[in-house]
Tab-separated table of C-alpha atoms in Angstrom:
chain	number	residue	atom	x	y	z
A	1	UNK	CA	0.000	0.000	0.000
A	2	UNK	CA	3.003	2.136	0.597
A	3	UNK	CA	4.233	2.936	-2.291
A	4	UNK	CA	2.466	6.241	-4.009
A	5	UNK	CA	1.550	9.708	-3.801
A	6	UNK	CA	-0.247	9.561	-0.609
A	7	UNK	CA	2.719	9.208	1.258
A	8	UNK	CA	5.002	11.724	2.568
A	9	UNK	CA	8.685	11.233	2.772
A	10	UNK	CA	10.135	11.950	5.688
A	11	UNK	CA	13.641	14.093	6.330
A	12	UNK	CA	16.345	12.339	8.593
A	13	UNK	CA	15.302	14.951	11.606
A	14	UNK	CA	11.818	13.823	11.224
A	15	UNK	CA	12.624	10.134	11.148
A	16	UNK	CA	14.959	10.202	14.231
A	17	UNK	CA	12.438	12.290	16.572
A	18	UNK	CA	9.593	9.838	15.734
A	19	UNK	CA	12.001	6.939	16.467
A	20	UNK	CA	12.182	8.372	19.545
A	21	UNK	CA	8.793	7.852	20.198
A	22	UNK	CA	8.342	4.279	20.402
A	23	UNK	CA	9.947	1.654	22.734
A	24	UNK	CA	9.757	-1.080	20.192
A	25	UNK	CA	11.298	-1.668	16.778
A	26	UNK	CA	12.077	-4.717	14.026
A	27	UNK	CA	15.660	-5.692	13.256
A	28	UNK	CA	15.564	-7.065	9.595
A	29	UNK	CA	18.375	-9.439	8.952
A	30	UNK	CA	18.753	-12.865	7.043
A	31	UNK	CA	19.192	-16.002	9.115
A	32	UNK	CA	20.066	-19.584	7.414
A	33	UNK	CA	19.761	-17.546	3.942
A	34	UNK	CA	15.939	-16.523	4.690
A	35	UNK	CA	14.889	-12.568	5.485
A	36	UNK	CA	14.488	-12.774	9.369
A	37	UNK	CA	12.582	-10.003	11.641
A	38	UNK	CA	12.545	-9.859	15.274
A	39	UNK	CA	10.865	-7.197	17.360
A	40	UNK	CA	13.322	-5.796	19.940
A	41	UNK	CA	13.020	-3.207	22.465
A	42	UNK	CA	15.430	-0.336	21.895
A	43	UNK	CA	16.916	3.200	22.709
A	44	UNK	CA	18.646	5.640	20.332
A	45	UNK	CA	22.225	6.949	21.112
A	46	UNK	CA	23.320	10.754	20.691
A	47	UNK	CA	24.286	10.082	16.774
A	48	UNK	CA	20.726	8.275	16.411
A	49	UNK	CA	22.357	5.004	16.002
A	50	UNK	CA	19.845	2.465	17.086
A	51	UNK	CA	20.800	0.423	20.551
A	52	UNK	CA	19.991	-2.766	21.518
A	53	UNK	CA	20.525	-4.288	24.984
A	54	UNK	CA	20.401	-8.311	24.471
A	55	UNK	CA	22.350	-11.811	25.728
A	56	UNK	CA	25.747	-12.338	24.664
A	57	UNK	CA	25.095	-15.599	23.283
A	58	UNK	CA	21.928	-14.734	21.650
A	59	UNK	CA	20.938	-15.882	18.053
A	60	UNK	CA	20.617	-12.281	17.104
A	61	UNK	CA	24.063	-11.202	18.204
A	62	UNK	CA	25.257	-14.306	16.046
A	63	UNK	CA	23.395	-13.428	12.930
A	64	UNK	CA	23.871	-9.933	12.568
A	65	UNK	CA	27.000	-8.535	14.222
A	66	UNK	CA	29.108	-7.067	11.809
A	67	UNK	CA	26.339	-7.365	9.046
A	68	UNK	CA	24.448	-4.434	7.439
A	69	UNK	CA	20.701	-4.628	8.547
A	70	UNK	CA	17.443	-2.759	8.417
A	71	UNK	CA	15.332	-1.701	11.555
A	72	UNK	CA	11.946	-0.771	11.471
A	73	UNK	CA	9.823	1.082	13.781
A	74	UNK	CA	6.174	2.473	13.115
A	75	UNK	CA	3.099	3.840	14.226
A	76	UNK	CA	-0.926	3.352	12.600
A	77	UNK	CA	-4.049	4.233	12.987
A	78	UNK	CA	-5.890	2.088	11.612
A	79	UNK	CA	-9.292	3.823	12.036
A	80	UNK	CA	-8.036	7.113	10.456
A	81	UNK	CA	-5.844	4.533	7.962
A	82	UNK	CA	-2.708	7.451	8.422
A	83	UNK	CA	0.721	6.482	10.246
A	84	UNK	CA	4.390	6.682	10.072
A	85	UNK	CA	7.439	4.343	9.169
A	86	UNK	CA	11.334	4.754	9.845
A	87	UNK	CA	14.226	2.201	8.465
A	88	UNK	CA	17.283	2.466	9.437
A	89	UNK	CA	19.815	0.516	7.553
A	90	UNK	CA	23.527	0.791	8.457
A	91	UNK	CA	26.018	-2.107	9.905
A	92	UNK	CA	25.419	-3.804	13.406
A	93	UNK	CA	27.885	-4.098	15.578
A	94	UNK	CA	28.672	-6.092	19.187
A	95	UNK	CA	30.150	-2.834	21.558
A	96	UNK	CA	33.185	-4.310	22.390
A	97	UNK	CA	35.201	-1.053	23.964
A	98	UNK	CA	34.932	-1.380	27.882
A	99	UNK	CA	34.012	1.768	28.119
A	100	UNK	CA	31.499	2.150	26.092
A	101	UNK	CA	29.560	-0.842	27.403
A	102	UNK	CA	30.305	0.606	30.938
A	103	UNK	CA	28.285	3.847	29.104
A	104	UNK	CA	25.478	2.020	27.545
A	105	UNK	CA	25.340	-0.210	31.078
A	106	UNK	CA	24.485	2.453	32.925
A	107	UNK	CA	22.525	4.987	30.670
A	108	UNK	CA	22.005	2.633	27.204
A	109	UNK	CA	19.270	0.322	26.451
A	110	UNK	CA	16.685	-1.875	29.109
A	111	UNK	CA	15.832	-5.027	28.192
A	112	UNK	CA	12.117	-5.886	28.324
A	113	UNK	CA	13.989	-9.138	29.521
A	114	UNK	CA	16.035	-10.491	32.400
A	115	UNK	CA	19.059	-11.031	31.376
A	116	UNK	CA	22.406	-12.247	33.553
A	117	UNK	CA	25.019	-10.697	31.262
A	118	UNK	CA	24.371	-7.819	28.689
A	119	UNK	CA	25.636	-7.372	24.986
A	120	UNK	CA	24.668	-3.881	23.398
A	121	UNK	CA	24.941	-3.622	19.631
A	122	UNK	CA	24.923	-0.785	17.705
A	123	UNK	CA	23.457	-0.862	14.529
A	124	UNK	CA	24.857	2.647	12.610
A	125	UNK	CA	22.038	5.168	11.329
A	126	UNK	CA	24.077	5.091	7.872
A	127	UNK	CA	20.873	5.049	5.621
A	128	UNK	CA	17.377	6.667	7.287
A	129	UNK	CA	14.449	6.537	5.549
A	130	UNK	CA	10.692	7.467	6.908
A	131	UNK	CA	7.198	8.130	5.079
A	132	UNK	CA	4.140	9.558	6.838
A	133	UNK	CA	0.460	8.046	5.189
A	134	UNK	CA	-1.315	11.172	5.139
B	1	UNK	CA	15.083	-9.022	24.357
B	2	UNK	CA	13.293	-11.392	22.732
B	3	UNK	CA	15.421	-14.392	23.067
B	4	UNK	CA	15.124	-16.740	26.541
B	5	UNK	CA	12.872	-18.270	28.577
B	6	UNK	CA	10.726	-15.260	28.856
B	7	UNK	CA	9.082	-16.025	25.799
B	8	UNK	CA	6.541	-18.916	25.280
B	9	UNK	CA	6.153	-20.280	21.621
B	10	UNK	CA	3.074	-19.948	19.980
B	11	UNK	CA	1.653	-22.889	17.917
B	12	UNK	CA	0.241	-22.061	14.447
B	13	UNK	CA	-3.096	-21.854	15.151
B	14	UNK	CA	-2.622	-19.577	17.865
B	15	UNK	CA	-0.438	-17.728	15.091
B	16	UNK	CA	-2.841	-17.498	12.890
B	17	UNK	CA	-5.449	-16.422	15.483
B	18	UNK	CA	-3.196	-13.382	16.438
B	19	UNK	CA	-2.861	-12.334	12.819
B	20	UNK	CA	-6.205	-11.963	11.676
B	21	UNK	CA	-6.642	-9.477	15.043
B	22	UNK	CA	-3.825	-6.917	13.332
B	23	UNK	CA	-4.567	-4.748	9.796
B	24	UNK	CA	-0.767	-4.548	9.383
B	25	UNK	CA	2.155	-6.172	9.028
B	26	UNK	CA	5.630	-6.014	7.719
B	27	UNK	CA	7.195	-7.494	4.546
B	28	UNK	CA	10.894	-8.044	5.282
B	29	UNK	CA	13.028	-8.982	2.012
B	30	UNK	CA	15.743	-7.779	0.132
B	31	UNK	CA	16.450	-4.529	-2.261
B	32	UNK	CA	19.558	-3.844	-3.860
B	33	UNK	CA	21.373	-6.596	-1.727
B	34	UNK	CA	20.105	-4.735	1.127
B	35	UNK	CA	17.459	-6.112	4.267
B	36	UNK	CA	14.376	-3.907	3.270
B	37	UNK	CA	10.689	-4.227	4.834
B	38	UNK	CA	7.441	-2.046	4.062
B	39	UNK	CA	4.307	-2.145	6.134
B	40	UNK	CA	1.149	-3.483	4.305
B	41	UNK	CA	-2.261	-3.735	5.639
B	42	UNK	CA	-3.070	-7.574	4.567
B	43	UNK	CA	-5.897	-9.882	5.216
B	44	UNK	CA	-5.218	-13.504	5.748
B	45	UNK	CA	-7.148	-16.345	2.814
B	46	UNK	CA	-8.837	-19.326	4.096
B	47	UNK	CA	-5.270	-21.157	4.348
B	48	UNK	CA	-3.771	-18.840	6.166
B	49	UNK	CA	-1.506	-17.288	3.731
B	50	UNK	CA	-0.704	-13.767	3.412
B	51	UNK	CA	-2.778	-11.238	0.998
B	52	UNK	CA	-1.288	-7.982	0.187
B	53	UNK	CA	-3.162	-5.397	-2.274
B	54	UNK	CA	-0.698	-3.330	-4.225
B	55	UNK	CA	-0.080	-1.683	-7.943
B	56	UNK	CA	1.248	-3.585	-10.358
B	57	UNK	CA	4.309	-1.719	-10.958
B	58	UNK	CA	5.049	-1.646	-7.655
B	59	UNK	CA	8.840	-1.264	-6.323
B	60	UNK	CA	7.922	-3.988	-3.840
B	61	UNK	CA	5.986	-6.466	-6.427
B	62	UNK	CA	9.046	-5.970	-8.290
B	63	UNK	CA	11.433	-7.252	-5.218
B	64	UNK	CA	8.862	-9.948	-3.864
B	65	UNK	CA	7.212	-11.591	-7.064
B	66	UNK	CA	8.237	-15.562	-6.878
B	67	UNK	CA	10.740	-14.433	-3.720
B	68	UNK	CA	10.703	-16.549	-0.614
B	69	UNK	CA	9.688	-13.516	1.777
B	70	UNK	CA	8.853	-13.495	5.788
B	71	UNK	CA	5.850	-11.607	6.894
B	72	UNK	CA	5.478	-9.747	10.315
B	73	UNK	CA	2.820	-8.804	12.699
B	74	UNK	CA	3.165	-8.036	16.369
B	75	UNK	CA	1.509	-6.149	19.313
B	76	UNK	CA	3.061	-4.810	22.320
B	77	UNK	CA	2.081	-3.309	25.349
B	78	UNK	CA	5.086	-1.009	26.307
B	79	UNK	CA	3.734	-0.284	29.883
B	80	UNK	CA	3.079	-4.177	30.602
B	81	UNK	CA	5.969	-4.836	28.580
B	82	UNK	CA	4.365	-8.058	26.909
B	83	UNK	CA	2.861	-8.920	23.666
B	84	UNK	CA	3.376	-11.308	20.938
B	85	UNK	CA	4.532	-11.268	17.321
B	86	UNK	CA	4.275	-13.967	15.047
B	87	UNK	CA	6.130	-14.376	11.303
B	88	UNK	CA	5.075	-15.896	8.344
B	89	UNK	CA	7.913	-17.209	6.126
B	90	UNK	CA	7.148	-18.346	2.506
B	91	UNK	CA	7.249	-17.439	-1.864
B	92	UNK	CA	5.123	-14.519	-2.302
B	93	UNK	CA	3.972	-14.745	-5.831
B	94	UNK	CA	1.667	-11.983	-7.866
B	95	UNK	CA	-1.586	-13.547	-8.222
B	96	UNK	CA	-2.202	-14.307	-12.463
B	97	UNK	CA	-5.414	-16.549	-12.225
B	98	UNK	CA	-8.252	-14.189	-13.798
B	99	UNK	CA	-10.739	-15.944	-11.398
B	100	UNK	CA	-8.593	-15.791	-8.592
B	101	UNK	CA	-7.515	-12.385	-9.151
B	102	UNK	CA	-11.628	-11.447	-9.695
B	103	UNK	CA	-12.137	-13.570	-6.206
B	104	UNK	CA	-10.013	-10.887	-4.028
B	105	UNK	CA	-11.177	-7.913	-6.218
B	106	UNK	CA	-14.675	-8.776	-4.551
B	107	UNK	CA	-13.448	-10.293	-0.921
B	108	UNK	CA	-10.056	-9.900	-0.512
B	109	UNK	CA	-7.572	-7.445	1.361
B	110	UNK	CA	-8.422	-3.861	0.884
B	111	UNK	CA	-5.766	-1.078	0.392
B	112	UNK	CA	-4.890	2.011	2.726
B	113	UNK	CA	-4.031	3.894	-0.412
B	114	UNK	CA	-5.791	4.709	-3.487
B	115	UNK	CA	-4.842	2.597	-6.458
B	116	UNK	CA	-6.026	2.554	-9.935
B	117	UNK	CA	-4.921	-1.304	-10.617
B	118	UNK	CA	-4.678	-3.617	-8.126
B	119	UNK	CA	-2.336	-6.394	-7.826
B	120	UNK	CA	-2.644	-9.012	-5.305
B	121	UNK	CA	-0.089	-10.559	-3.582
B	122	UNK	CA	0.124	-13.895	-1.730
B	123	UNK	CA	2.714	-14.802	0.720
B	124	UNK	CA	2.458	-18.724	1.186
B	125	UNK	CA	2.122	-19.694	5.323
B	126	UNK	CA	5.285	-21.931	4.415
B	127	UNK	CA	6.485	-21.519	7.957
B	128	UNK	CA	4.490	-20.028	10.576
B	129	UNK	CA	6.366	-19.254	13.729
B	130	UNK	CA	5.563	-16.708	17.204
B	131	UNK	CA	6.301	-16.250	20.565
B	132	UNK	CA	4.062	-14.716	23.745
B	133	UNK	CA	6.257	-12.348	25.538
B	134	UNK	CA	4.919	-12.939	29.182
């Protein structure tokens, strides 16, 4: 449906302050050759690069650290049929630095769930991209 | 987050229960090499696979048609921090049969936007995965 005049593109400004918005967004990725989406809980950093708080071990951190992905957040109405969409695309990345992950451990990303250790990854704001449905 | 014992798998039905509740979902495939996904509205046929109504010259019937795609629909309740999402992984394929094109003209998925032509497109329920956050 989203792909004609009744949509408004969005500027990067726009796109990060509506981001900002919403607690929950979609990393897009490909797992075992097939496009993969999983809805994760985020928080954006000062460059609007998109942080995630999740397990060290975890599937996700396996799949897509070091690997260009999307991530998708949104907002609709589906009674008034208007809403808003932001992808970010840009490479993810496991925050390795000590520091940093002493940063994002104390003012980064919650998890919705308990975790014993933390990962953060970073996936880079290289590419954002929004439209509003008017 | 979404990755330990927090989570409770869903079984299809359930799945496909929880999808027909939502008017939108997400296509997640690939553009230009890239992870891409678009939210449709969709409605769901009799075996539970995908419908999308879109143009025909389309940027994403162009990406999609005879592409093994995944689908995505969720809800989440931020404050309760629970919810469920649930994927559908299979070919999406442009639908060619005159009869079967003339079927979802008269009962099938509607479109947010206004389109002149309509293409349908149907994302087999290949694989039909989701999980309860609790």
């Amino acid at each position: 449906m989203f792909q004609n005049e009744a949509f408004r593109a969005l500027d990067r400004e726009e796109c990060v302050r509506l981001l900002a918005k919403v607690p929950v967004g979609r990393v897009v990725y490909t797992r075992h050759a097939l496009p993969a989406v999983l809805p994760v809980n985020f928080s954006l950093d000062t460059d609007a690069s998109v942080l995630l708080r999740t397990s060290p071990g975890s599937d996700l951190v396996r799949a897509i650290d070091g690997v260009v992905v999307a991530f998708e957040a949104d907002e609709f109405d589906a009674a008034a049929r208007s809403g808003w969409s932001v992808v970010v695309t840009g490479r993810a990345s496991v925050v390795t630095d000590p520091a940093e992950h002493e940063r994002l451990s104390q003012s980064g990303p919650t998890s919705w769930m308990p975790l014993r250790d933390a990962a953060f990854v970073r996936i880079e704001s290289e590419m954002v991209t929004g439209r509003e449905l008017r």
